[in-house]
């Protein structure tokens, strides 16, 4: 466990020792603020529902940038060789990288607390609903990050890792958006049930449905397990 | 300490390392010598547990590298080719990170890091970011990281590549200094490097071991016709020398009005001729101002080995092509 913490710590630090971390945070804050601003008017409810509802799309752009270098860059620079010849197990590497990216995601969300402060100043926000929305963003982010981590184990190019994650999820999200135009009922119901966006909307309005939590967590766990397998297979064919 | 048995590695259909067998005793400094592309790095990566072998086994300290994975990693300090480092970290941060990965307890960490910094003369740069350091310093940071957990085995892939002559000398001195406490395996394509630092040499070319042994053993195999250089003031030394037992050829060159330089080629298998040569010249009433046996050059052996390997490869390629043609016909 201490090795996982060591790896997590190094990961978080390295985000802030390179420009990538700052660029990603700036990008996220700009998107989040634009969406927030659009709903921040007199007479509107004091909530961040818009930001949370759009979260799936905002994170789609940002999360692959967090994960793109996790393993691919280490492979390209050769530090991966040092990492796997030290006494760490593959799952510790995966866990360390994943937790590092999650910690970064949390740090990335903190500037939006400024929006919360604005709501407090100009209205009476529902803190339960806000906390719920943030939980939704973290869960959706964990699914993206686990997918991005897998992409990063499969290539030495950060750009490829980014594109694979971004385009893969974009295709999935668009397929759900346009599902009603090409699917009929038994299938459409099924598609609606596996669409992440309405699930994130539930969180945005302050609803914690256990099935939604399990939905995002199981996506993350699945991709983490696959990433771990990939690393093991590369090392011990 | 390190034992390889028919160790092989294929990349696709390319056989990069072809059934190596070798044995390295505890406390030895062993050099893997070979031209670029000989399979040195692949072999080293298999010993370090980075690449699994496709056939054969390698053991470190009695443990199978593939099966005992992490236990073996604890016993090895590894400096990969080109010393990859997290360049955004500071030197002491990086060493602390490595110390924690290797499970060095908090109470001993400080001391381990200080010791590694001191041994690699890194004190002056300990708080500098790694990306600001010169190649020589980076190499030493990599070495310090490899030494941190005091491993019994050190594996260094091309430790002096890209360094200037002064830095190369420092790294060599450091390796010699470490030799007492560690079994050291290093790879290089520079011959004087192994002559200066290693006890034992494993020469590789095209994925195979072409020669191995101590430097003197290899010199003997390479040295079938030793040569002697002699400077004397005798005006006609050739005849007397030619009559000596074991002399195959004598040539002399006039250097000035008194001195001549004589080159003596001995017959294969002759014992050392230096004493008899001096005695012969003395018998003629002349004196010797220089006499030495030309150290059989490892270089000669090395060049010979590469040429043989290339010739062999060309031959088998030729054979294969001929075979293919035959099949086509």
Coordinates of N, CA and C in Angstrom, one line a residue, chain B residues 125-309:
Chain B
X125 N 24.6 19.1 -6.3 CA 23.4 19.2 -7.1 C 22.2 18.6 -6.5
X126 N 22.2 18.3 -5.2 CA 21.1 17.5 -4.6 C 19.8 18.2 -4.7
X127 N 19.8 19.5 -4.7 CA 18.4 20.2 -4.7 C 18.1 20.7 -6.1
X128 N 18.9 20.4 -7.1 CA 18.7 20.9 -8.5 C 17.7 20.0 -9.2
X129 N 16.8 20.6 -10.0 CA 16.0 19.7 -10.9 C 16.8 18.9 -11.9
X130 N 16.4 17.7 -12.1 CA 17.2 16.8 -12.9 C 17.4 17.3 -14.3
X131 N 16.4 18.0 -14.9 CA 16.5 18.5 -16.3 C 17.6 19.5 -16.4
X132 N 18.0 20.2 -15.3 CA 19.1 21.2 -15.5 C 20.4 20.6 -15.5
X133 N 20.5 19.3 -15.2 CA 21.9 18.7 -15.0 C 22.5 18.3 -16.3
X134 N 23.8 18.2 -16.3 CA 24.6 17.7 -17.5 C 24.4 16.2 -17.6
X135 N 24.8 15.7 -18.7 CA 24.7 14.3 -19.0 C 25.5 13.5 -17.9
X136 N 26.7 14.0 -17.6 CA 27.5 13.3 -16.6 C 26.8 13.2 -15.2
X137 N 26.2 14.3 -14.8 CA 25.5 14.3 -13.5 C 24.3 13.4 -13.6
X138 N 23.6 13.4 -14.7 CA 22.4 12.6 -14.8 C 22.7 11.1 -14.7
X139 N 23.8 10.8 -15.4 CA 24.3 9.4 -15.3 C 24.6 9.0 -13.9
X140 N 25.2 9.9 -13.1 CA 25.5 9.6 -11.8 C 24.3 9.6 -10.9
X141 N 23.3 10.4 -11.2 CA 22.0 10.3 -10.5 C 21.4 8.9 -10.7
X142 N 21.4 8.4 -11.9 CA 20.9 7.1 -12.2 C 21.7 6.0 -11.4
X143 N 23.0 6.2 -11.3 CA 23.8 5.3 -10.6 C 23.5 5.3 -9.1
X144 N 23.3 6.5 -8.6 CA 23.0 6.7 -7.2 C 21.7 6.0 -6.9
X145 N 20.7 6.2 -7.8 CA 19.4 5.5 -7.6 C 19.6 4.0 -7.6
X146 N 20.5 3.5 -8.4 CA 20.7 2.0 -8.5 C 21.3 1.5 -7.2
X147 N 22.1 2.4 -6.5 CA 22.9 2.0 -5.3 C 22.1 2.1 -4.1
X148 N 21.0 2.9 -4.1 CA 20.3 3.2 -2.9 C 20.0 2.1 -1.9
X149 N 19.5 1.0 -2.4 CA 19.1 -0.1 -1.6 C 20.2 -1.1 -1.3
X150 N 21.4 -0.7 -1.6 CA 22.6 -1.6 -1.4 C 22.4 -3.0 -2.0
X151 N 22.1 -3.0 -3.3 CA 21.9 -4.3 -3.9 C 23.2 -5.1 -4.0
X152 N 23.2 -6.4 -3.9 CA 24.4 -7.2 -4.1 C 24.8 -7.2 -5.6
X153 N 23.9 -7.0 -6.5 CA 24.2 -7.0 -7.9 C 23.9 -5.6 -8.6
X154 N 24.8 -5.1 -9.3 CA 24.6 -3.9 -10.1 C 24.6 -4.2 -11.5
X155 N 23.6 -3.7 -12.3 CA 23.6 -3.9 -13.7 C 23.6 -2.6 -14.4
X156 N 24.6 -2.3 -15.2 CA 24.7 -1.0 -15.8 C 24.8 -1.1 -17.3
X157 N 23.9 -0.6 -18.0 CA 23.8 -0.7 -19.4 C 24.5 0.6 -20.0
X158 N 25.6 0.4 -20.6 CA 26.4 1.5 -21.2 C 26.6 2.7 -20.3
X159 N 27.2 2.4 -19.1 CA 27.3 3.5 -18.1 C 28.1 4.7 -18.5
X160 N 28.9 4.6 -19.5 CA 29.8 5.8 -19.9 C 29.4 6.4 -21.2
X161 N 28.4 6.0 -21.8 CA 28.0 6.5 -23.1 C 27.6 8.0 -23.0
X162 N 28.2 8.8 -23.9 CA 27.8 10.2 -23.9 C 28.5 11.1 -22.9
X163 N 29.5 10.5 -22.2 CA 30.2 11.3 -21.2 C 31.5 11.8 -21.8
X164 N 32.1 12.9 -21.2 CA 33.4 13.4 -21.7 C 34.5 12.6 -21.0
X165 N 35.7 12.7 -21.5 CA 36.8 11.8 -21.0 C 36.9 11.9 -19.4
X166 N 36.8 13.1 -18.9 CA 37.0 13.2 -17.4 C 35.9 12.5 -16.7
X167 N 34.7 12.7 -17.2 CA 33.5 12.0 -16.6 C 33.6 10.5 -16.7
X168 N 34.1 10.0 -17.9 CA 34.3 8.6 -18.1 C 35.2 8.1 -17.0
X169 N 36.3 8.8 -16.8 CA 37.3 8.3 -15.8 C 36.6 8.3 -14.4
X170 N 35.8 9.3 -14.1 CA 35.2 9.3 -12.8 C 34.3 8.1 -12.6
X171 N 33.5 7.8 -13.7 CA 32.5 6.7 -13.6 C 33.3 5.4 -13.4
X172 N 34.4 5.2 -14.2 CA 35.2 4.0 -14.1 C 35.7 3.9 -12.7
X173 N 36.2 5.0 -12.2 CA 36.8 4.9 -10.8 C 35.7 4.5 -9.8
X174 N 34.5 5.0 -10.0 CA 33.4 4.7 -9.1 C 33.1 3.2 -9.2
X175 N 33.1 2.7 -10.5 CA 32.8 1.3 -10.6 C 33.8 0.4 -10.0
X176 N 35.1 0.8 -10.1 CA 36.1 0.0 -9.5 C 36.0 0.0 -7.9
X177 N 35.6 1.2 -7.5 CA 35.4 1.4 -6.0 C 34.3 0.5 -5.5
X178 N 33.2 0.4 -6.3 CA 32.1 -0.4 -5.9 C 32.3 -1.9 -6.0
X179 N 33.3 -2.2 -6.8 CA 33.5 -3.6 -7.1 C 33.6 -4.5 -5.9
X180 N 34.2 -4.1 -4.8 CA 34.4 -4.9 -3.7 C 33.1 -5.5 -3.1
X181 N 32.1 -4.6 -3.0 CA 30.9 -5.0 -2.3 C 29.8 -5.5 -3.2
X182 N 30.0 -5.4 -4.6 CA 28.9 -5.7 -5.5 C 29.4 -6.6 -6.6
X183 N 28.5 -7.4 -7.1 CA 28.8 -8.1 -8.4 C 28.3 -7.1 -9.4
X184 N 29.2 -6.8 -10.3 CA 28.8 -5.7 -11.3 C 28.8 -6.3 -12.7
X185 N 27.7 -6.0 -13.4 CA 27.6 -6.4 -14.8 C 27.4 -5.1 -15.6
X186 N 28.3 -4.9 -16.5 CA 28.1 -3.7 -17.3 C 28.3 -4.0 -18.8
X187 N 27.7 -3.2 -19.6 CA 27.8 -3.5 -21.1 C 28.5 -2.3 -21.7
X188 N 29.2 -2.5 -22.8 CA 29.8 -1.4 -23.5 C 30.2 -1.9 -24.9
X189 N 30.4 -1.0 -25.8 CA 31.0 -1.4 -27.0 C 32.4 -0.8 -27.2
X190 N 32.9 -0.2 -26.0 CA 34.2 0.4 -26.1 C 35.2 -0.6 -25.4
X191 N 36.2 -1.0 -26.1 CA 37.0 -2.0 -25.6 C 37.9 -1.6 -24.4
X192 N 38.6 -0.4 -24.5 CA 39.4 -0.1 -23.3 C 38.6 0.0 -22.0
X193 N 37.3 0.2 -22.2 CA 36.5 0.3 -21.0 C 36.5 -1.0 -20.2
X194 N 36.3 -2.1 -20.9 CA 36.4 -3.4 -20.2 C 37.8 -3.7 -19.7
X195 N 38.8 -3.4 -20.5 CA 40.1 -3.7 -20.1 C 40.4 -3.0 -18.8
X196 N 39.9 -1.8 -18.6 CA 40.2 -1.0 -17.5 C 39.4 -1.3 -16.3
X197 N 38.1 -1.8 -16.5 CA 37.3 -2.0 -15.3 C 36.9 -3.4 -15.0
X198 N 37.0 -4.3 -15.9 CA 36.4 -5.6 -15.7 C 37.4 -6.7 -15.4
X199 N 36.9 -7.7 -14.6 CA 37.7 -8.9 -14.3 C 37.5 -10.0 -15.4
X200 N 36.3 -9.9 -15.9 CA 35.8 -11.0 -16.8 C 35.1 -10.4 -18.0
X201 N 35.2 -11.0 -19.1 CA 34.6 -10.4 -20.3 C 33.7 -11.4 -21.0
X202 N 32.6 -10.9 -21.4 CA 31.7 -11.8 -22.3 C 31.6 -11.0 -23.6
X203 N 32.2 -11.6 -24.6 CA 32.1 -10.9 -25.9 C 30.9 -11.4 -26.7
X204 N 30.1 -10.5 -27.2 CA 28.9 -10.9 -27.9 C 28.9 -10.3 -29.3
X205 N 28.3 -11.0 -30.3 CA 28.1 -10.4 -31.6 C 26.9 -11.2 -32.2
X206 N 26.0 -10.5 -32.8 CA 24.8 -11.1 -33.4 C 24.1 -12.1 -32.5
X207 N 23.9 -11.6 -31.3 CA 23.1 -12.4 -30.4 C 23.7 -13.6 -29.7
X208 N 25.0 -13.8 -30.0 CA 25.7 -15.0 -29.4 C 26.9 -14.6 -28.7
X209 N 27.3 -15.5 -27.7 CA 28.6 -15.3 -27.0 C 29.7 -15.8 -28.0
X210 N 30.6 -15.0 -28.3 CA 31.7 -15.4 -29.2 C 33.0 -15.8 -28.4
X211 N 33.1 -15.2 -27.2 CA 34.3 -15.5 -26.4 C 34.0 -15.1 -25.0
X212 N 34.5 -15.8 -24.0 CA 34.3 -15.3 -22.6 C 35.4 -15.8 -21.7
X213 N 35.8 -15.1 -20.7 CA 36.8 -15.4 -19.8 C 37.4 -14.2 -19.2
X214 N 38.5 -14.4 -18.4 CA 39.2 -13.3 -17.8 C 40.0 -12.6 -18.9
X215 N 40.5 -11.4 -18.7 CA 41.2 -10.7 -19.7 C 42.5 -11.5 -20.1
X216 N 43.2 -12.1 -19.1 CA 44.4 -12.8 -19.5 C 44.1 -14.1 -20.3
X217 N 43.0 -14.7 -19.9 CA 42.6 -15.9 -20.7 C 42.3 -15.5 -22.1
X218 N 41.5 -14.4 -22.3 CA 41.2 -14.0 -23.6 C 42.4 -13.6 -24.4
X219 N 43.3 -12.9 -23.7 CA 44.6 -12.5 -24.4 C 45.3 -13.7 -24.9
X220 N 45.3 -14.8 -24.1 CA 46.0 -16.0 -24.5 C 45.4 -16.6 -25.8
X221 N 44.1 -16.7 -25.8 CA 43.4 -17.2 -27.0 C 43.7 -16.4 -28.2
X222 N 43.7 -15.0 -28.0 CA 43.9 -14.2 -29.1 C 45.4 -14.1 -29.5
X223 N 46.3 -14.5 -28.6 CA 47.7 -14.3 -28.8 C 48.4 -15.5 -29.2
X224 N 48.1 -16.0 -30.4 CA 48.8 -17.2 -30.9 C 50.2 -17.0 -31.4
X225 N 50.4 -15.8 -31.9 CA 51.8 -15.5 -32.4 C 52.2 -14.2 -31.7
X226 N 52.8 -14.3 -30.5 CA 53.2 -13.1 -29.8 C 54.3 -12.4 -30.5
X227 N 54.4 -11.1 -30.3 CA 55.5 -10.3 -30.9 C 56.2 -9.6 -29.8
X228 N 57.5 -9.4 -30.1 CA 58.4 -8.7 -29.1 C 59.1 -7.5 -29.8
X229 N 59.2 -6.5 -29.0 CA 59.9 -5.3 -29.6 C 61.2 -5.1 -28.8
X230 N 62.3 -4.9 -29.5 CA 63.6 -4.8 -28.8 C 64.3 -3.7 -29.4
X231 N 64.9 -2.9 -28.5 CA 65.9 -1.8 -29.1 C 67.2 -2.1 -28.5
X232 N 68.2 -2.2 -29.5 CA 69.5 -2.6 -29.1 C 70.5 -1.8 -29.9
X233 N 71.8 -1.8 -29.3 CA 72.8 -1.1 -30.1 C 73.7 -2.1 -30.9
X234 N 73.3 -3.3 -30.9 CA 74.0 -4.3 -31.8 C 73.8 -3.9 -33.2
X235 N 74.9 -4.0 -34.0 CA 74.7 -3.6 -35.4 C 74.1 -4.7 -36.3
X236 N 74.2 -5.9 -35.9 CA 73.7 -7.0 -36.7 C 73.0 -8.1 -35.8
X237 N 71.9 -7.8 -35.2 CA 71.4 -8.7 -34.2 C 70.5 -9.8 -34.8
X238 N 70.1 -9.7 -36.1 CA 69.1 -10.6 -36.6 C 69.5 -12.1 -36.6
X239 N 70.8 -12.3 -37.1 CA 71.2 -13.7 -37.2 C 71.1 -14.5 -35.9
X240 N 71.7 -13.9 -34.9 CA 71.8 -14.5 -33.6 C 70.4 -14.8 -33.1
X241 N 69.5 -13.8 -33.3 CA 68.1 -14.0 -32.7 C 67.4 -15.1 -33.5
X242 N 67.6 -15.0 -34.9 CA 66.9 -16.0 -35.7 C 67.2 -17.4 -35.3
X243 N 68.4 -17.6 -34.8 CA 68.8 -19.0 -34.4 C 68.2 -19.5 -33.1
X244 N 67.6 -18.5 -32.4 CA 67.0 -18.9 -31.1 C 65.8 -19.8 -31.3
X245 N 65.5 -20.6 -30.3 CA 64.4 -21.6 -30.3 C 63.1 -20.8 -30.2
X246 N 62.2 -21.1 -31.1 CA 60.8 -20.5 -31.0 C 60.7 -19.2 -31.7
X247 N 61.7 -18.7 -32.5 CA 61.6 -17.5 -33.2 C 61.1 -17.8 -34.6
X248 N 60.1 -17.1 -35.1 CA 59.6 -17.4 -36.4 C 60.2 -16.4 -37.4
X249 N 60.3 -15.1 -37.0 CA 60.7 -14.1 -37.9 C 61.4 -13.0 -37.2
X250 N 62.3 -12.3 -37.8 CA 63.0 -11.2 -37.2 C 63.1 -10.1 -38.2
X251 N 62.8 -8.9 -37.8 CA 63.1 -7.8 -38.8 C 63.7 -6.6 -37.9
X252 N 64.6 -5.9 -38.6 CA 65.1 -4.8 -37.8 C 65.1 -3.5 -38.6
X253 N 65.0 -2.4 -37.9 CA 65.0 -1.1 -38.5 C 66.1 -0.3 -37.9
X254 N 66.8 0.5 -38.7 CA 67.8 1.4 -38.1 C 67.2 2.6 -37.6
X255 N 67.5 3.0 -36.3 CA 66.9 4.1 -35.8 C 67.8 5.4 -35.9
X256 N 69.1 5.1 -35.5 CA 70.1 6.2 -35.7 C 71.4 5.5 -35.8
X257 N 72.5 6.2 -35.6 CA 73.8 5.5 -35.9 C 74.1 4.4 -34.9
X258 N 73.5 4.4 -33.7 CA 73.8 3.3 -32.7 C 72.7 2.3 -32.6
X259 N 71.5 2.8 -32.6 CA 70.4 1.9 -32.2 C 69.5 1.4 -33.3
X260 N 69.1 0.2 -33.1 CA 68.2 -0.5 -34.0 C 66.9 -1.0 -33.3
X261 N 65.8 -1.0 -34.0 CA 64.6 -1.5 -33.4 C 64.3 -2.9 -34.1
X262 N 64.2 -3.9 -33.3 CA 64.0 -5.2 -33.8 C 62.6 -5.7 -33.4
X263 N 61.9 -6.3 -34.4 CA 60.6 -6.9 -34.1 C 60.8 -8.4 -34.3
X264 N 60.4 -9.1 -33.2 CA 60.6 -10.6 -33.3 C 59.2 -11.2 -33.2
X265 N 58.9 -12.1 -34.2 CA 57.7 -12.8 -34.1 C 57.9 -14.2 -33.7
X266 N 57.3 -14.6 -32.6 CA 57.5 -15.9 -32.1 C 56.6 -16.9 -32.7
X267 N 57.0 -18.2 -32.7 CA 56.2 -19.2 -33.2 C 55.0 -19.5 -32.2
X268 N 53.9 -20.0 -32.8 CA 52.8 -20.2 -31.9 C 53.2 -21.2 -30.8
X269 N 52.7 -20.9 -29.6 CA 52.9 -21.8 -28.4 C 54.3 -21.7 -27.8
X270 N 55.0 -20.7 -28.1 CA 56.3 -20.5 -27.5 C 56.2 -19.8 -26.1
X271 N 56.9 -20.3 -25.1 CA 56.9 -19.6 -23.8 C 57.5 -18.2 -24.0
X272 N 57.4 -17.4 -23.0 CA 57.9 -16.0 -23.0 C 59.3 -15.9 -23.4
X273 N 59.6 -15.1 -24.4 CA 60.9 -15.0 -25.0 C 61.7 -13.8 -24.5
X274 N 61.2 -13.1 -23.6 CA 61.9 -11.8 -23.2 C 63.2 -12.1 -22.6
X275 N 63.3 -13.0 -21.6 CA 64.6 -13.3 -21.0 C 65.6 -13.9 -22.0
X276 N 65.3 -14.9 -22.7 CA 66.2 -15.4 -23.7 C 66.7 -14.3 -24.7
X277 N 65.8 -13.4 -25.1 CA 66.2 -12.4 -26.0 C 67.2 -11.5 -25.4
X278 N 67.0 -11.1 -24.1 CA 68.0 -10.2 -23.4 C 69.3 -10.9 -23.3
X279 N 69.2 -12.2 -23.0 CA 70.5 -13.0 -22.8 C 71.2 -13.1 -24.1
X280 N 70.5 -13.3 -25.2 CA 71.2 -13.4 -26.5 C 71.9 -12.1 -26.9
X281 N 71.2 -11.0 -26.6 CA 71.9 -9.7 -26.9 C 73.1 -9.5 -26.0
X282 N 72.9 -9.8 -24.7 CA 74.0 -9.7 -23.8 C 75.2 -10.5 -24.2
X283 N 75.0 -11.7 -24.7 CA 76.1 -12.6 -25.2 C 76.9 -11.9 -26.3
X284 N 76.2 -11.1 -27.1 CA 76.9 -10.4 -28.2 C 77.7 -9.2 -27.7
X285 N 77.6 -9.0 -26.4 CA 78.3 -7.9 -25.8 C 77.6 -6.5 -26.1
X286 N 76.3 -6.6 -26.4 CA 75.6 -5.3 -26.6 C 74.6 -5.1 -25.5
X287 N 73.9 -4.0 -25.6 CA 73.0 -3.7 -24.5 C 71.6 -3.5 -25.1
X288 N 70.6 -3.6 -24.2 CA 69.2 -3.5 -24.6 C 68.6 -2.2 -23.9
X289 N 68.0 -1.3 -24.6 CA 67.4 -0.2 -23.8 C 65.8 -0.3 -23.8
X290 N 65.3 -1.2 -24.6 CA 63.9 -1.4 -24.4 C 63.6 -2.8 -24.9
X291 N 62.7 -3.5 -24.1 CA 62.3 -4.8 -24.6 C 60.9 -5.1 -24.0
X292 N 59.9 -5.3 -24.9 CA 58.6 -5.7 -24.3 C 57.8 -6.6 -25.3
X293 N 57.0 -7.3 -24.6 CA 56.1 -8.3 -25.3 C 54.9 -7.5 -25.6
X294 N 54.5 -7.4 -26.9 CA 53.3 -6.7 -27.2 C 52.1 -7.4 -26.6
X295 N 51.4 -6.7 -25.7 CA 50.3 -7.3 -25.1 C 49.3 -7.7 -26.2
X296 N 49.0 -9.0 -26.2 CA 48.1 -9.4 -27.2 C 46.9 -8.6 -27.2
X297 N 46.6 -8.0 -28.3 CA 45.5 -7.0 -28.1 C 44.2 -7.7 -28.1
X298 N 43.4 -7.3 -27.1 CA 42.0 -7.7 -27.1 C 41.3 -7.2 -28.3
X299 N 41.8 -6.0 -28.7 CA 41.2 -5.4 -29.9 C 41.2 -6.3 -31.1
X300 N 42.4 -6.9 -31.2 CA 42.6 -7.8 -32.4 C 41.5 -8.9 -32.3
X301 N 41.4 -9.5 -31.1 CA 40.4 -10.6 -30.9 C 39.0 -10.1 -31.1
X302 N 38.7 -8.9 -30.6 CA 37.4 -8.3 -30.8 C 37.0 -8.1 -32.2
X303 N 38.0 -7.5 -33.0 CA 37.7 -7.2 -34.4 C 37.6 -8.6 -35.1
X304 N 38.4 -9.5 -34.8 CA 38.4 -10.8 -35.4 C 37.0 -11.5 -35.1
X305 N 36.5 -11.4 -33.9 CA 35.3 -12.0 -33.5 C 34.1 -11.4 -34.3
X306 N 34.1 -10.0 -34.4 CA 33.0 -9.4 -35.2 C 33.1 -9.8 -36.6
X307 N 34.3 -9.9 -37.2 CA 34.4 -10.3 -38.6 C 33.9 -11.7 -38.8
X308 N 34.3 -12.6 -37.8 CA 33.8 -14.0 -37.9 C 32.3 -14.1 -37.9
X309 N 31.8 -13.3 -36.9 CA 30.3 -13.3 -36.8 C 29.6 -12.8 -38.0

